[in-house]
Amino acid sequence: LVRRPEMRQRLLMKKPLLRISPSDLDNLLSTLDVRFVALSECLVSLGHRLEIEGASVPSIHYNLLGTAKMYIGDCTPMQLSPHTLVVVPANLSCRIEVPTETGESATVRAVDSRAQIATKDGVRRFNAGNGTPEISLICGFFTAFYGSTTDLFCTLTAPIVEQFAPDDQLDVKFT
């Protein structure tokens, strides 16, 4: 039990928020003015880490397939599994890491997303590693306004994480 409000707030900021139900998030996304600055495919191979620098707007990451760990700022690392959606607050960097075959993270090769962008068929693609990707995500930066002036994510201080079912077909909504 944390009695001091400032300590409670600090502890809450270290863990992702898990409060939005899939149906609430779906309703919110369908009634808002959501604009994607840029959507990209992010692929990470065994023994690699993709580093994504924060921007002045929030970022969104939807895992299509595979598993990996995601690190956001100084929050507790989270396990990504298929159909996990993560909204990262503005100005927070993140990294997506697939350990080596032995499970070691110390020898993972880092790839800065700013250092390489490949496009294929008009789709921006970030690759961390040359092998078969262990994880594939749709990632991007976005703005979301309710009405013409209310930026809904401008005060977001911790990530939002939601696990969807394959039947929700969230990946179709990104295309």
XYZ file of N, CA and C in Angstrom:
525
model
N 0.851 -1.188 0.000
C 0.000 0.000 0.000
C 0.885 1.236 0.000
N 0.671 2.100 -0.987
C 1.442 3.330 -1.093
C 0.552 4.466 -0.609
N 0.973 5.144 0.444
C 0.140 6.169 1.058
C 0.351 7.553 0.462
N 1.550 7.849 0.014
C 1.803 9.182 -0.526
C 1.346 9.238 -1.982
N 0.498 10.219 -2.342
C -0.022 10.305 -3.712
C 1.065 10.405 -4.775
N 2.147 11.157 -4.503
C 3.185 11.299 -5.513
C 3.905 9.978 -5.761
N 4.055 9.132 -4.724
C 4.669 7.812 -4.899
C 3.733 6.895 -5.677
N 2.447 6.950 -5.372
C 1.476 6.129 -6.092
C 1.483 6.503 -7.564
N 1.477 7.788 -7.865
C 1.499 8.245 -9.266
C 2.763 7.761 -9.962
N 3.911 7.847 -9.268
C 5.172 7.408 -9.857
C 5.152 5.915 -10.135
N 4.599 5.125 -9.228
C 4.507 3.682 -9.441
C 3.559 3.353 -10.582
N 2.455 4.068 -10.679
C 1.502 3.823 -11.759
C 2.119 4.114 -13.114
N 2.982 5.109 -13.188
C 3.588 5.474 -14.461
C 4.602 4.425 -14.928
N 5.061 3.554 -14.063
C 6.043 2.540 -14.434
C 5.395 1.332 -15.092
N 4.085 1.183 -14.968
C 3.394 0.028 -15.539
C 2.384 0.505 -16.581
N 2.145 -0.291 -17.627
C 1.168 0.110 -18.637
C -0.250 0.123 -18.067
N -1.077 1.002 -18.608
C -2.483 1.024 -18.251
C -3.194 -0.090 -19.006
N -4.088 -0.802 -18.345
C -4.800 -1.907 -18.958
C -6.306 -1.719 -18.766
N -6.821 -0.546 -19.095
C -8.183 -0.221 -18.709
C -9.214 -0.240 -19.825
N -8.845 -0.201 -21.070
C -9.818 -0.051 -22.140
C -10.231 -1.421 -22.659
N -11.537 -1.692 -22.650
C -12.036 -2.968 -23.168
C -11.993 -2.934 -24.694
N -11.921 -4.097 -25.333
C -11.893 -4.128 -26.809
C -13.090 -3.416 -27.443
N -14.289 -3.601 -26.883
C -15.463 -2.953 -27.472
C -15.419 -1.443 -27.288
N -14.950 -0.978 -26.126
C -14.821 0.469 -25.907
C -13.796 1.083 -26.850
N -12.669 0.403 -27.010
C -11.642 0.905 -27.911
C -12.150 0.927 -29.348
N -12.878 -0.105 -29.755
C -13.433 -0.153 -31.109
C -14.416 1.001 -31.328
N -15.287 1.251 -30.356
C -16.238 2.377 -30.461
C -15.506 3.709 -30.519
N -14.479 3.864 -29.709
C -13.707 5.097 -29.692
C -13.034 5.337 -31.033
N -12.384 4.305 -31.562
C -11.687 4.450 -32.841
C -12.635 4.747 -33.992
N -13.861 4.210 -33.942
C -14.791 4.420 -35.051
C -15.478 5.785 -35.012
N -15.460 6.475 -33.868
C -16.146 7.765 -33.766
C -15.201 8.962 -33.691
N -13.922 8.730 -33.783
C -12.941 9.801 -33.667
C -12.373 10.196 -35.014
N -11.719 11.331 -35.005
C -10.917 11.733 -36.161
C -9.493 11.286 -35.870
N -9.182 10.067 -36.313
C -7.866 9.492 -36.100
C -7.091 9.603 -37.400
N -5.940 10.225 -37.317
C -5.093 10.388 -38.509
C -3.732 9.784 -38.242
N -3.342 8.899 -39.132
C -2.035 8.264 -39.006
C -1.020 9.094 -39.753
N 0.042 9.450 -39.060
C 1.117 10.210 -39.682
C 1.847 9.313 -40.660
N 2.129 8.097 -40.244
C 2.797 7.132 -41.110
C 2.633 5.752 -40.506
N 2.123 4.810 -41.278
C 2.055 3.425 -40.837
C 3.175 2.657 -41.514
N 3.769 1.735 -40.782
C 4.886 0.949 -41.294
C 4.756 -0.479 -40.814
N 5.400 -1.376 -41.533
C 5.535 -2.745 -41.082
C 6.879 -2.845 -40.370
N 6.879 -3.394 -39.170
C 8.109 -3.555 -38.400
C 8.373 -5.042 -38.219
N 9.547 -5.485 -38.666
C 9.926 -6.888 -38.619
C 11.196 -7.032 -37.786
N 11.170 -7.979 -36.842
C 12.332 -8.196 -35.982
C 12.677 -9.677 -36.008
N 13.945 -9.956 -36.325
C 14.438 -11.334 -36.394
C 15.066 -11.750 -35.073
N 15.273 -13.037 -34.937
C 15.898 -13.623 -33.762
C 17.223 -12.925 -33.449
N 17.415 -12.561 -32.179
C 18.663 -11.934 -31.754
C 18.798 -10.473 -32.131
N 17.669 -9.795 -32.403
C 17.718 -8.384 -32.797
C 16.727 -7.556 -31.985
N 16.952 -6.254 -32.021
C 16.092 -5.295 -31.326
C 15.874 -4.112 -32.253
N 14.617 -3.718 -32.437
C 14.276 -2.532 -33.218
C 14.003 -1.398 -32.249
N 14.756 -0.304 -32.388
C 14.603 0.853 -31.511
C 13.835 1.937 -32.246
N 12.760 2.416 -31.628
C 11.891 3.418 -32.237
C 11.871 4.652 -31.339
N 12.377 5.742 -31.860
C 12.444 6.981 -31.083
C 11.052 7.585 -30.934
N 10.801 8.209 -29.803
C 9.533 8.877 -29.564
C 9.382 10.101 -30.456
N 8.154 10.518 -30.650
C 7.840 11.691 -31.475
C 6.883 12.588 -30.696
N 6.539 13.697 -31.273
C 5.658 14.658 -30.599
C 4.204 14.203 -30.566
N 3.913 13.073 -31.186
C 2.568 12.482 -31.166
C 2.686 11.049 -30.664
N 1.586 10.454 -30.179
C 1.655 9.070 -29.699
C 1.935 8.092 -30.844
N 2.393 6.904 -30.467
C 2.594 5.850 -31.460
C 1.702 4.664 -31.125
N 1.446 3.860 -32.148
C 0.600 2.679 -31.997
C 1.347 1.498 -32.594
N 1.211 0.342 -31.940
C 1.915 -0.860 -32.362
C 0.949 -2.039 -32.241
N 0.682 -2.701 -33.362
C -0.223 -3.854 -33.354
C 0.542 -5.069 -33.847
N 0.609 -6.097 -33.015
C 1.366 -7.299 -33.326
C 0.525 -8.242 -34.187
N 0.995 -8.467 -35.404
C 0.310 -9.384 -36.318
C 0.639 -10.839 -36.008
N 1.933 -11.122 -35.787
C 2.333 -12.501 -35.488
C 3.656 -12.535 -34.773
N 3.857 -13.594 -33.994
C 5.100 -13.807 -33.271
C 5.063 -13.240 -31.862
N 6.169 -13.454 -31.149
C 6.281 -12.958 -29.784
C 7.608 -12.227 -29.614
N 7.627 -11.297 -28.691
C 8.824 -10.515 -28.380
C 8.553 -9.758 -27.090
N 9.572 -9.076 -26.607
C 9.407 -8.172 -25.464
C 9.413 -6.754 -25.989
N 8.601 -5.914 -25.357
C 8.558 -4.501 -25.713
C 8.933 -3.703 -24.476
N 9.849 -2.760 -24.672
C 10.311 -1.873 -23.614
C 9.890 -0.462 -23.992
N 9.205 0.219 -23.083
C 8.740 1.582 -23.329
C 9.259 2.468 -22.210
N 10.104 3.435 -22.581
C 10.675 4.322 -21.572
C 11.236 3.512 -20.422
N 10.867 3.857 -19.184
C 11.329 3.094 -18.031
C 10.221 2.234 -17.432
N 9.199 1.933 -18.236
C 8.109 1.046 -17.793
C 8.603 -0.393 -17.717
N 7.879 -1.215 -16.994
C 8.167 -2.640 -16.915
C 8.029 -3.249 -18.307
N 8.991 -4.076 -18.752
C 8.880 -4.701 -20.084
C 7.615 -5.536 -20.181
N 7.053 -5.601 -21.375
C 5.837 -6.390 -21.572
C 6.070 -7.416 -22.668
N 5.366 -8.526 -22.548
C 5.434 -9.579 -23.545
C 4.402 -9.274 -24.636
N 4.860 -9.249 -25.872
C 3.956 -9.072 -27.003
C 3.594 -10.435 -27.555
N 2.325 -10.663 -27.755
C 1.845 -11.870 -28.408
C 0.946 -11.413 -29.551
N 0.576 -12.330 -30.450
C -0.269 -11.902 -31.574
C -1.544 -11.200 -31.103
N -1.902 -10.165 -31.815
C -3.114 -9.364 -31.602
C -3.050 -8.475 -30.363
N -1.842 -8.131 -29.934
C -1.665 -7.161 -28.855
C -1.553 -5.780 -29.480
N -2.296 -4.816 -28.953
C -2.242 -3.425 -29.382
C -1.638 -2.601 -28.254
N -0.647 -1.778 -28.589
C -0.006 -0.923 -27.598
C -0.037 0.513 -28.115
N -0.519 1.429 -27.288
C -0.472 2.857 -27.588
C 0.580 3.453 -26.659
N 1.593 4.072 -27.256
C 2.711 4.643 -26.507
C 2.536 6.162 -26.469
N 2.644 6.776 -25.287
C 2.508 8.235 -25.184
C 3.537 8.967 -26.047
N 3.203 10.194 -26.393
C 4.127 11.046 -27.150
C 5.447 11.174 -26.404
N 6.517 11.326 -27.178
C 7.865 11.563 -26.670
C 8.479 10.407 -25.893
N 7.871 9.225 -25.922
C 8.466 8.054 -25.280
C 8.993 7.116 -26.361
N 10.245 6.749 -26.229
C 10.816 5.792 -27.172
C 10.441 4.379 -26.739
N 10.557 3.447 -27.676
C 10.297 2.053 -27.345
C 11.248 1.169 -28.140
N 11.341 -0.064 -27.713
C 12.125 -1.025 -28.471
C 11.435 -2.370 -28.411
N 11.557 -3.100 -29.503
C 10.956 -4.417 -29.640
C 12.126 -5.387 -29.776
N 12.198 -6.350 -28.868
C 13.371 -7.201 -28.774
C 13.004 -8.682 -28.839
N 13.724 -9.405 -29.716
C 13.600 -10.858 -29.800
C 14.950 -11.422 -29.360
N 14.984 -12.146 -28.238
C 16.269 -12.653 -27.754
C 16.871 -13.702 -28.695
N 18.106 -14.074 -28.417
C 18.779 -15.111 -29.201
C 18.103 -16.453 -28.939
N 18.534 -17.491 -29.659
C 17.965 -18.831 -29.471
C 18.132 -19.326 -28.041
N 19.182 -18.898 -27.379
C 19.417 -19.313 -25.993
C 18.671 -18.436 -24.995
N 17.930 -17.453 -25.480
C 17.147 -16.583 -24.616
C 17.910 -15.408 -24.053
N 19.126 -15.187 -24.528
C 19.942 -14.094 -24.012
C 19.578 -12.774 -24.676
N 19.506 -11.739 -23.860
C 19.276 -10.391 -24.377
C 20.570 -9.600 -24.473
N 21.588 -10.023 -23.739
C 22.835 -9.264 -23.694
C 23.527 -9.212 -25.054
N 23.311 -10.197 -25.909
C 23.989 -10.243 -27.203
C 23.087 -9.820 -28.359
N 21.933 -9.255 -28.055
C 20.992 -8.811 -29.095
C 21.583 -7.626 -29.845
N 21.470 -7.645 -31.177
C 21.965 -6.545 -32.017
C 20.870 -5.496 -32.169
N 21.209 -4.250 -31.854
C 20.251 -3.146 -31.925
C 20.240 -2.545 -33.326
N 19.043 -2.213 -33.805
C 18.866 -1.543 -35.087
C 17.994 -0.320 -34.836
N 18.506 0.862 -35.161
C 17.776 2.111 -34.993
C 16.829 2.266 -36.186
N 15.557 2.436 -35.922
C 14.583 2.556 -37.012
C 14.864 3.760 -37.906
N 15.512 4.795 -37.357
C 15.808 5.979 -38.167
C 16.913 5.706 -39.181
N 17.713 4.669 -38.932
C 18.857 4.390 -39.798
C 18.472 3.681 -41.092
N 17.298 3.083 -41.136
C 16.936 2.355 -42.345
C 15.420 2.316 -42.527
N 15.015 2.608 -43.725
C 13.615 2.477 -44.117
C 13.604 1.839 -45.488
N 12.914 0.748 -45.603
C 12.759 0.105 -46.909
C 11.297 0.227 -47.308
N 11.043 0.412 -48.574
C 9.662 0.429 -49.055
C 9.498 -0.654 -50.095
N 8.389 -1.332 -50.014
C 8.061 -2.372 -50.973
C 6.567 -2.253 -51.242
N 6.222 -2.081 -52.477
C 4.824 -1.917 -52.866
C 4.162 -0.754 -52.137
N 4.912 0.312 -51.884
C 4.376 1.501 -51.239
C 4.249 1.400 -49.729
N 4.686 0.291 -49.131
C 4.602 0.109 -47.681
C 5.976 0.359 -47.074
N 6.020 1.240 -46.061
C 7.282 1.473 -45.348
C 7.568 0.256 -44.490
N 8.805 -0.151 -44.472
C 9.177 -1.361 -43.736
C 10.477 -1.129 -42.978
N 10.473 -1.490 -41.693
C 11.662 -1.436 -40.858
C 12.057 -2.873 -40.542
N 13.296 -3.236 -40.835
C 13.798 -4.588 -40.571
C 14.913 -4.536 -39.551
N 14.783 -5.343 -38.509
C 15.873 -5.547 -37.561
C 16.300 -6.992 -37.750
N 17.353 -7.185 -38.530
C 17.856 -8.523 -38.828
C 17.531 -8.927 -40.247
N 18.317 -9.874 -40.765
C 18.134 -10.329 -42.135
C 17.418 -11.661 -42.232
N 17.277 -12.358 -41.130
C 16.633 -13.671 -41.143
C 15.129 -13.560 -41.190
N 14.491 -14.699 -41.079
C 13.033 -14.749 -41.040
C 12.557 -14.008 -39.792
N 11.630 -13.068 -39.943
C 11.159 -12.313 -38.773
C 10.468 -13.218 -37.756
N 10.774 -12.985 -36.499
C 10.105 -13.690 -35.400
C 8.827 -12.963 -35.002
N 8.773 -11.676 -35.322
C 7.594 -10.872 -34.978
C 7.364 -9.862 -36.094
N 6.093 -9.615 -36.376
C 5.689 -8.655 -37.406
C 4.600 -7.769 -36.820
N 4.832 -6.462 -36.878
C 3.884 -5.507 -36.315
C 3.524 -4.436 -37.334
N 2.365 -3.841 -37.156
C 2.001 -2.609 -37.846
C 2.249 -1.510 -36.822
N 3.084 -0.547 -37.169
C 3.457 0.521 -36.237
C 3.255 1.876 -36.911
N 3.037 2.889 -36.118
C 2.929 4.222 -36.681
C 2.672 5.268 -35.626
N 2.671 6.498 -36.065
C 2.384 7.636 -35.203
C 1.028 8.186 -35.610
N 0.288 8.757 -34.655
C -1.076 9.184 -34.964
C -1.505 10.364 -34.104
N -2.577 10.984 -34.534
C -3.286 11.974 -33.723
C -4.734 11.524 -33.639
N -5.395 11.851 -32.555
C -6.799 11.481 -32.374
C -7.521 12.646 -31.713
N -8.457 13.203 -32.441
C -9.217 14.338 -31.937
C -10.686 13.990 -31.836
N -11.299 14.469 -30.777
C -12.745 14.419 -30.642
C -13.217 15.834 -30.886
N -14.007 16.019 -31.914
C -14.355 17.372 -32.328
C -13.146 17.987 -33.003
N -13.099 19.281 -33.045
C -12.004 19.925 -33.766
C -10.832 20.322 -32.870
N -11.021 20.256 -31.542
C -9.957 20.774 -30.675
C -9.505 19.845 -29.555
N -10.198 18.773 -29.261
C -9.848 17.940 -28.121
C -8.925 16.808 -28.546
N -7.646 16.933 -28.180
C -6.656 15.894 -28.456
C -6.762 14.868 -27.327
N -7.273 13.705 -27.643
C -7.574 12.721 -26.607
C -6.360 12.066 -25.965
N -5.228 12.069 -26.626
C -4.075 11.381 -26.079
C -2.967 12.335 -25.611
N -3.236 13.627 -25.586
C -2.183 14.591 -25.224
C -1.759 14.469 -23.766
N -2.598 13.960 -22.899
C -2.233 13.828 -21.490
C -1.843 12.401 -21.105
N -1.761 11.519 -22.069
C -1.391 10.133 -21.796
C 0.036 10.072 -21.261
N 0.228 9.447 -20.096
C 1.552 9.382 -19.481
C 2.097 7.965 -19.395
N 1.261 6.973 -19.627
C 1.692 5.579 -19.571
C 1.063 4.837 -20.756
N 1.702 3.770 -21.192
C 1.165 3.026 -22.333
C -0.207 2.428 -22.050
N -0.972 2.258 -23.099
C -2.234 1.514 -23.052
C -1.969 0.204 -23.782
N -2.325 -0.905 -23.146
C -2.099 -2.221 -23.735
C -3.422 -2.956 -23.773
N -3.747 -3.532 -24.924
C -4.992 -4.284 -25.059
C -4.732 -5.528 -25.881
N -5.251 -6.648 -25.420
C -5.141 -7.912 -26.147
C -6.455 -8.163 -26.880
N -6.388 -8.345 -28.182
C -7.559 -8.611 -28.993
C -7.580 -10.073 -29.406
N -8.729 -10.538 -29.823
C -8.875 -11.889 -30.374
C -8.705 -11.811 -31.885
N -8.256 -12.892 -32.520
C -8.129 -12.878 -33.983
C -9.437 -12.503 -34.681
N -10.567 -12.899 -34.106
C -11.876 -12.591 -34.709
C -12.196 -11.105 -34.718
N -11.521 -10.320 -33.885
C -11.740 -8.871 -33.867
C -11.239 -8.218 -35.156
N -10.334 -8.867 -35.860
C -9.780 -8.410 -37.145
C -9.305 -6.959 -37.105
N -8.596 -6.627 -36.046
C -8.088 -5.269 -35.904
C -7.108 -4.936 -37.019
N -6.364 -5.941 -37.493
C -5.397 -5.698 -38.566
C -6.073 -5.188 -39.828
N -7.296 -5.601 -40.089
C -8.044 -5.144 -41.260
C -8.390 -3.667 -41.134
N -8.609 -3.193 -39.907
C -8.969 -1.800 -39.673
C -7.805 -0.840 -39.923
N -6.570 -1.369 -39.905
C -5.399 -0.536 -40.184
C -5.152 -0.360 -41.665
N -5.770 -1.170 -42.500
C -5.516 -1.077 -43.941
C -6.550 -0.254 -44.649
